[in-house]
CSV table of N, CA, C and O in Angstrom, one decimal:
chain,number,residue,atom,x,y,z
A,12,MET,N,88.2,133.7,111.8
A,12,MET,CA,88.3,132.4,112.3
A,12,MET,C,87.4,131.4,111.6
A,12,MET,O,87.7,130.3,111.3
A,13,ALA,N,86.2,131.9,111.2
A,13,ALA,CA,85.2,131.1,110.5
A,13,ALA,C,85.7,130.7,109.1
A,13,ALA,O,85.5,129.6,108.6
A,14,ALA,N,86.5,131.6,108.5
A,14,ALA,CA,87.1,131.4,107.2
A,14,ALA,C,88.1,130.2,107.3
A,14,ALA,O,88.1,129.4,106.4
A,15,ASN,N,88.8,130.2,108.4
A,15,ASN,CA,89.8,129.1,108.5
A,15,ASN,C,89.1,127.8,108.7
A,15,ASN,O,89.5,126.8,108.1
A,16,ALA,N,88.0,127.8,109.5
A,16,ALA,CA,87.3,126.5,109.7
A,16,ALA,C,86.7,126.1,108.3
A,16,ALA,O,86.7,124.9,108.0
A,17,GLN,N,86.2,127.0,107.5
A,17,GLN,CA,85.6,126.6,106.2
A,17,GLN,C,86.7,126.1,105.3
A,17,GLN,O,86.5,125.1,104.6
A,18,LYS,N,87.9,126.7,105.3
A,18,LYS,CA,89.0,126.3,104.5
A,18,LYS,C,89.4,124.9,104.9
A,18,LYS,O,89.6,124.0,104.0
A,19,GLU,N,89.5,124.6,106.2
A,19,GLU,CA,89.9,123.3,106.6
A,19,GLU,C,88.8,122.2,106.2
A,19,GLU,O,89.1,121.2,105.8
A,20,GLN,N,87.6,122.6,106.4
A,20,GLN,CA,86.5,121.7,106.0
A,20,GLN,C,86.5,121.4,104.5
A,20,GLN,O,86.3,120.3,104.0
A,21,ASP,N,86.8,122.5,103.7
A,21,ASP,CA,86.9,122.3,102.2
A,21,ASP,C,88.1,121.3,101.9
A,21,ASP,O,88.0,120.5,101.0
A,22,LEU,N,89.2,121.5,102.6
A,22,LEU,CA,90.4,120.7,102.3
A,22,LEU,C,90.1,119.2,102.7
A,22,LEU,O,90.4,118.3,101.9
A,23,ARG,N,89.4,119.0,103.8
A,23,ARG,CA,89.0,117.6,104.2
A,23,ARG,C,88.0,117.0,103.2
A,23,ARG,O,88.2,115.8,102.8
A,24,ALA,N,87.1,117.8,102.6
A,24,ALA,CA,86.2,117.3,101.6
A,24,ALA,C,86.9,117.0,100.3
A,24,ALA,O,86.6,115.9,99.7
A,25,GLN,N,87.9,117.8,99.9
A,25,GLN,CA,88.7,117.5,98.7
A,25,GLN,C,89.5,116.2,98.9
A,25,GLN,O,89.6,115.4,98.0
A,26,ILE,N,90.1,116.1,100.1
A,26,ILE,CA,90.9,114.9,100.4
A,26,ILE,C,90.0,113.6,100.3
A,26,ILE,O,90.4,112.6,99.7
A,27,LEU,N,88.8,113.7,100.9
A,27,LEU,CA,87.9,112.5,100.8
A,27,LEU,C,87.5,112.2,99.4
A,27,LEU,O,87.6,111.0,99.0
A,28,SER,N,87.2,113.2,98.6
A,28,SER,CA,86.8,113.1,97.2
A,28,SER,C,88.0,112.4,96.4
A,28,SER,O,87.8,111.5,95.6
A,29,LYS,N,89.2,112.9,96.7
A,29,LYS,CA,90.4,112.4,95.9
A,29,LYS,C,90.6,111.0,96.3
A,29,LYS,O,91.0,110.2,95.5
A,30,ARG,N,90.5,110.6,97.6
A,30,ARG,CA,90.7,109.2,98.0
A,30,ARG,C,89.7,108.3,97.3
A,30,ARG,O,90.0,107.2,96.9
A,31,GLN,N,88.4,108.8,97.2
A,31,GLN,CA,87.4,108.0,96.6
A,31,GLN,C,87.7,107.8,95.1
A,31,GLN,O,87.6,106.7,94.5
A,32,GLN,N,88.2,108.9,94.5
A,32,GLN,CA,88.6,108.8,93.0
A,32,GLN,C,89.7,107.8,92.8
A,32,GLN,O,89.7,107.0,91.9
A,33,ILE,N,90.7,107.9,93.7
A,33,ILE,CA,91.9,106.9,93.6
A,33,ILE,C,91.4,105.5,93.8
A,33,ILE,O,91.8,104.6,93.0
A,34,GLU,N,90.6,105.3,94.8
A,34,GLU,CA,90.1,103.9,95.0
A,34,GLU,C,89.3,103.4,93.8
A,34,GLU,O,89.5,102.3,93.4
A,35,PHE,N,88.5,104.3,93.2
A,35,PHE,CA,87.7,103.9,92.0
A,35,PHE,C,88.6,103.6,90.9
A,35,PHE,O,88.5,102.5,90.2
A,36,GLU,N,89.7,104.4,90.7
A,36,GLU,CA,90.6,104.2,89.5
A,36,GLU,C,91.4,102.9,89.8
A,36,GLU,O,91.7,102.1,88.8
A,37,LYS,N,91.8,102.6,91.0
A,37,LYS,CA,92.6,101.4,91.3
A,37,LYS,C,91.7,100.2,91.0
A,37,LYS,O,92.2,99.2,90.5
A,38,ASN,N,90.4,100.2,91.5
A,38,ASN,CA,89.5,99.1,91.2
A,38,ASN,C,89.4,98.9,89.7
A,38,ASN,O,89.3,97.7,89.3
A,39,ASN,N,89.2,99.9,88.9
A,39,ASN,CA,89.1,99.8,87.5
A,39,ASN,C,90.3,99.2,86.9
A,39,ASN,O,90.2,98.3,86.0
A,40,LEU,N,91.5,99.6,87.3
A,40,LEU,CA,92.8,99.1,86.8
A,40,LEU,C,92.9,97.6,87.1
A,40,LEU,O,93.3,96.8,86.3
A,41,GLU,N,92.5,97.2,88.4
A,41,GLU,CA,92.6,95.8,88.8
A,41,GLU,C,91.7,95.0,87.9
A,41,GLU,O,92.0,93.9,87.5
A,42,ALA,N,90.5,95.5,87.7
A,42,ALA,CA,89.5,94.7,86.9
A,42,ALA,C,90.0,94.6,85.4
A,42,ALA,O,89.9,93.6,84.8
A,43,GLU,N,90.6,95.7,84.9
A,43,GLU,CA,91.1,95.7,83.6
A,43,GLU,C,92.3,94.6,83.5
A,43,GLU,O,92.4,93.9,82.5
A,44,GLN,N,93.1,94.6,84.5
A,44,GLN,CA,94.2,93.6,84.5
A,44,GLN,C,93.7,92.2,84.5
A,44,GLN,O,94.2,91.3,83.8
A,45,GLU,N,92.7,91.9,85.3
A,45,GLU,CA,92.1,90.6,85.4
A,45,GLU,C,91.4,90.2,84.2
A,45,GLU,O,91.4,89.0,83.8
A,46,LEU,N,90.8,91.1,83.5
A,46,LEU,CA,90.1,90.8,82.3
A,46,LEU,C,90.9,90.9,81.0
A,46,LEU,O,90.4,90.6,79.9
A,47,SER,N,92.2,91.3,81.1
A,47,SER,CA,93.0,91.4,80.0
A,47,SER,C,93.2,90.1,79.2
A,47,SER,O,93.2,89.0,79.8
A,48,PRO,N,93.2,90.2,77.9
A,48,PRO,CA,93.3,89.0,77.1
A,48,PRO,C,94.5,88.2,77.4
A,48,PRO,O,94.5,86.9,77.4
A,49,GLU,N,95.6,88.8,77.8
A,49,GLU,CA,96.8,88.1,78.2
A,49,GLU,C,96.6,87.2,79.4
A,49,GLU,O,97.3,86.2,79.5
A,50,ASN,N,95.7,87.6,80.3
A,50,ASN,CA,95.4,86.7,81.4
A,50,ASN,C,94.5,85.6,81.2
A,50,ASN,O,94.3,84.7,82.0
A,51,ARG,N,93.9,85.5,80.0
A,51,ARG,CA,93.0,84.4,79.7
A,51,ARG,C,93.6,83.4,78.8
A,51,ARG,O,93.0,82.4,78.5
A,52,GLU,N,94.8,83.6,78.3
A,52,GLU,CA,95.5,82.7,77.5
A,52,GLU,C,95.9,81.4,78.3
A,52,GLU,O,96.1,81.5,79.5
A,53,ASN,N,96.1,80.4,77.5
A,53,ASN,CA,96.6,79.1,78.1
A,53,ASN,C,98.0,79.3,78.6
A,53,ASN,O,98.9,79.6,77.8
A,54,PRO,N,98.3,79.1,79.8
A,54,PRO,CA,99.7,79.3,80.3
A,54,PRO,C,100.7,78.3,79.7
A,54,PRO,O,101.9,78.5,79.8
A,55,ASP,N,100.2,77.3,79.0
A,55,ASP,CA,101.1,76.3,78.4
A,55,ASP,C,101.6,76.9,77.0
A,55,ASP,O,102.6,76.3,76.4
A,56,VAL,N,101.0,77.9,76.5
A,56,VAL,CA,101.4,78.5,75.3
A,56,VAL,C,102.8,79.2,75.4
A,56,VAL,O,103.0,79.9,76.4
A,57,ALA,N,103.7,78.9,74.5
A,57,ALA,CA,105.1,79.5,74.6
A,57,ALA,C,105.1,81.0,74.8
A,57,ALA,O,105.8,81.5,75.6
A,58,GLU,N,104.3,81.7,74.0
A,58,GLU,CA,104.3,83.2,74.1
A,58,GLU,C,103.8,83.6,75.5
A,58,GLU,O,104.4,84.5,76.1
A,59,GLU,N,102.9,82.9,76.1
A,59,GLU,CA,102.4,83.3,77.4
A,59,GLU,C,103.5,83.0,78.4
A,59,GLU,O,103.8,83.8,79.3
A,60,ALA,N,104.3,81.9,78.2
A,60,ALA,CA,105.4,81.6,79.2
A,60,ALA,C,106.4,82.7,79.1
A,60,ALA,O,107.0,83.1,80.1
A,61,LYS,N,106.7,83.2,77.9
A,61,LYS,CA,107.7,84.3,77.7
A,61,LYS,C,107.2,85.6,78.5
A,61,LYS,O,108.1,86.3,79.0
A,62,ASN,N,105.9,85.8,78.5
A,62,ASN,CA,105.4,87.1,79.1
A,62,ASN,C,104.9,86.9,80.5
A,62,ASN,O,104.4,87.8,81.1
A,63,PHE,N,105.1,85.7,81.0
A,63,PHE,CA,104.5,85.4,82.3
A,63,PHE,C,104.9,86.4,83.4
A,63,PHE,O,104.2,86.8,84.3
A,64,ASP,N,106.2,86.8,83.4
A,64,ASP,CA,106.7,87.6,84.5
A,64,ASP,C,106.7,89.1,84.2
A,64,ASP,O,107.2,89.9,84.9
A,65,ASP,N,106.0,89.5,83.1
A,65,ASP,CA,105.9,90.9,82.7
A,65,ASP,C,105.1,91.6,83.8
A,65,ASP,O,104.1,91.0,84.3
A,66,PRO,N,105.4,92.8,84.1
A,66,PRO,CA,104.6,93.6,85.1
A,66,PRO,C,103.1,93.8,84.6
A,66,PRO,O,102.9,93.8,83.4
A,67,ALA,N,102.2,93.9,85.5
A,67,ALA,CA,100.8,94.0,85.2
A,67,ALA,C,100.5,95.3,84.4
A,67,ALA,O,99.6,95.3,83.7
A,68,GLU,N,101.4,96.3,84.5
A,68,GLU,CA,101.2,97.5,83.8
A,68,GLU,C,101.2,97.3,82.3
A,68,GLU,O,100.6,98.1,81.6
A,69,ASN,N,101.8,96.2,81.8
A,69,ASN,CA,101.8,96.0,80.4
A,69,ASN,C,100.4,95.6,79.9
A,69,ASN,O,100.1,95.8,78.7
A,70,ALA,N,99.5,95.2,80.8
A,70,ALA,CA,98.2,94.8,80.4
A,70,ALA,C,97.2,95.9,80.5
A,70,ALA,O,96.0,95.7,80.1
A,71,VAL,N,97.6,97.1,81.0
A,71,VAL,CA,96.6,98.2,81.1
A,71,VAL,C,97.1,99.4,80.4
A,71,VAL,O,98.3,99.5,80.0
A,72,ASP,N,96.2,100.3,80.1
A,72,ASP,CA,96.6,101.5,79.4
A,72,ASP,C,97.4,102.4,80.2
A,72,ASP,O,97.1,102.7,81.4
A,73,THR,N,98.6,102.9,79.7
A,73,THR,CA,99.4,103.7,80.5
A,73,THR,C,98.8,105.1,80.8
A,73,THR,O,99.2,105.7,81.8
A,74,THR,N,97.8,105.5,80.0
A,74,THR,CA,97.1,106.7,80.3
A,74,THR,C,96.4,106.6,81.6
A,74,THR,O,96.3,107.5,82.4
A,75,ASP,N,95.8,105.4,81.9
A,75,ASP,CA,95.1,105.2,83.1
A,75,ASP,C,96.0,105.2,84.3
A,75,ASP,O,95.7,105.7,85.4
A,76,LEU,N,97.2,104.6,84.1
A,76,LEU,CA,98.2,104.6,85.2
A,76,LEU,C,98.7,106.0,85.5
A,76,LEU,O,98.9,106.4,86.6
A,77,LYS,N,98.9,106.8,84.4
A,77,LYS,CA,99.3,108.2,84.6
A,77,LYS,C,98.2,109.0,85.4
A,77,LYS,O,98.5,109.8,86.2
A,78,ALA,N,97.0,108.8,85.0
A,78,ALA,CA,95.9,109.5,85.7
A,78,ALA,C,95.8,109.1,87.2
A,78,ALA,O,95.6,109.9,88.0
A,79,LEU,N,96.0,107.8,87.5
A,79,LEU,CA,96.0,107.3,88.9
A,79,LEU,C,97.2,108.0,89.6
A,79,LEU,O,97.0,108.5,90.7
A,80,LYS,N,98.4,108.0,89.0
A,80,LYS,CA,99.5,108.6,89.6
A,80,LYS,C,99.3,110.1,89.9
A,80,LYS,O,99.7,110.6,90.9
A,81,SER,N,98.7,110.8,88.9
A,81,SER,CA,98.4,112.2,89.1
A,81,SER,C,97.4,112.4,90.2
A,81,SER,O,97.6,113.3,91.0
A,82,ALA,N,96.4,111.6,90.3
A,82,ALA,CA,95.5,111.7,91.4
A,82,ALA,C,96.1,111.5,92.8
A,82,ALA,O,95.8,112.2,93.7
A,83,GLU,N,97.0,110.5,92.8
A,83,GLU,CA,97.8,110.2,94.1
A,83,GLU,C,98.7,111.4,94.4
A,83,GLU,O,98.7,111.8,95.6
A,84,ASN,N,99.3,112.1,93.4
A,84,ASN,CA,100.1,113.2,93.7
A,84,ASN,C,99.2,114.4,94.2
A,84,ASN,O,99.6,115.1,95.1
A,85,GLU,N,98.1,114.6,93.6
A,85,GLU,CA,97.1,115.6,94.1
A,85,GLU,C,96.7,115.4,95.5
A,85,GLU,O,96.6,116.3,96.3
A,86,LEU,N,96.4,114.1,95.8
A,86,LEU,CA,96.1,113.8,97.2
A,86,LEU,C,97.2,114.1,98.2
A,86,LEU,O,96.9,114.7,99.2
A,87,ASN,N,98.4,113.8,97.8
A,87,ASN,CA,99.5,114.1,98.7
A,87,ASN,C,99.7,115.6,98.9
A,87,ASN,O,100.0,116.0,100.0
A,88,ASP,N,99.4,116.4,97.8
A,88,ASP,CA,99.5,117.8,97.9
A,88,ASP,C,98.4,118.3,98.9
A,88,ASP,O,98.6,119.2,99.7
A,89,LEU,N,97.2,117.8,98.7
A,89,LEU,CA,96.1,118.2,99.6
A,89,LEU,C,96.4,117.8,101.1
A,89,LEU,O,96.1,118.6,102.0
A,90,LEU,N,97.0,116.7,101.3
A,90,LEU,CA,97.3,116.3,102.7
A,90,LEU,C,98.4,117.2,103.3
A,90,LEU,O,98.3,117.5,104.4
A,91,LYS,N,99.3,117.6,102.4
A,91,LYS,CA,100.4,118.5,102.9
A,91,LYS,C,99.8,119.9,103.2
A,91,LYS,O,100.1,120.5,104.2
A,92,GLN,N,98.8,120.3,102.4
A,92,GLN,CA,98.2,121.6,102.7
A,92,GLN,C,97.4,121.5,104.0
A,92,GLN,O,97.5,122.5,104.8
A,93,LEU,N,96.7,120.4,104.3
A,93,LEU,CA,96.0,120.3,105.5
A,93,LEU,C,97.0,120.2,106.7
A,93,LEU,O,96.7,120.8,107.7
A,94,LYS,N,98.1,119.5,106.5
A,94,LYS,CA,99.1,119.4,107.6
A,94,LYS,C,99.6,120.8,107.9
A,94,LYS,O,99.7,121.2,109.1
A,95,ASP,N,100.0,121.6,106.8
A,95,ASP,CA,100.5,122.9,107.0
A,95,ASP,C,99.4,123.8,107.7
A,95,ASP,O,99.7,124.6,108.5
A,96,PHE,N,98.2,123.6,107.3
A,96,PHE,CA,97.1,124.4,107.8
A,96,PHE,C,96.9,124.1,109.3
A,96,PHE,O,96.7,125.0,110.1
A,97,ASP,N,97.0,122.8,109.7
A,97,ASP,CA,96.9,122.5,111.1
A,97,ASP,C,98.0,123.0,112.0
A,97,ASP,O,97.8,123.2,113.2
A,98,HIS,N,99.2,123.2,111.4
A,98,HIS,CA,100.3,123.7,112.2
A,98,HIS,C,100.2,125.2,112.3
A,98,HIS,O,101.0,125.8,113.1
A,99,ASN,N,99.4,125.9,111.6
A,99,ASN,CA,99.2,127.4,111.8
A,99,ASN,C,98.2,127.8,112.8
A,99,ASN,O,97.4,127.2,113.3
């Protein structure tokens, strides 16, 4: 029984850690989007007007987005493991 309690505690610690990682990565992406050169251009410039409605992902590194998505998937897997563990 103590092993189960330890496993549950480990899962909860991993979930907390993963949530913190995701929050950190989201904050970094938001800061990168805000500081992107595209966001500092004069909106009256024709090129800026053309790109005005582009998704924010265009202003950040796709590697960073993939890492964030991967971390979110890992968190979902950990949450599923905890849910399955709680049902046993």
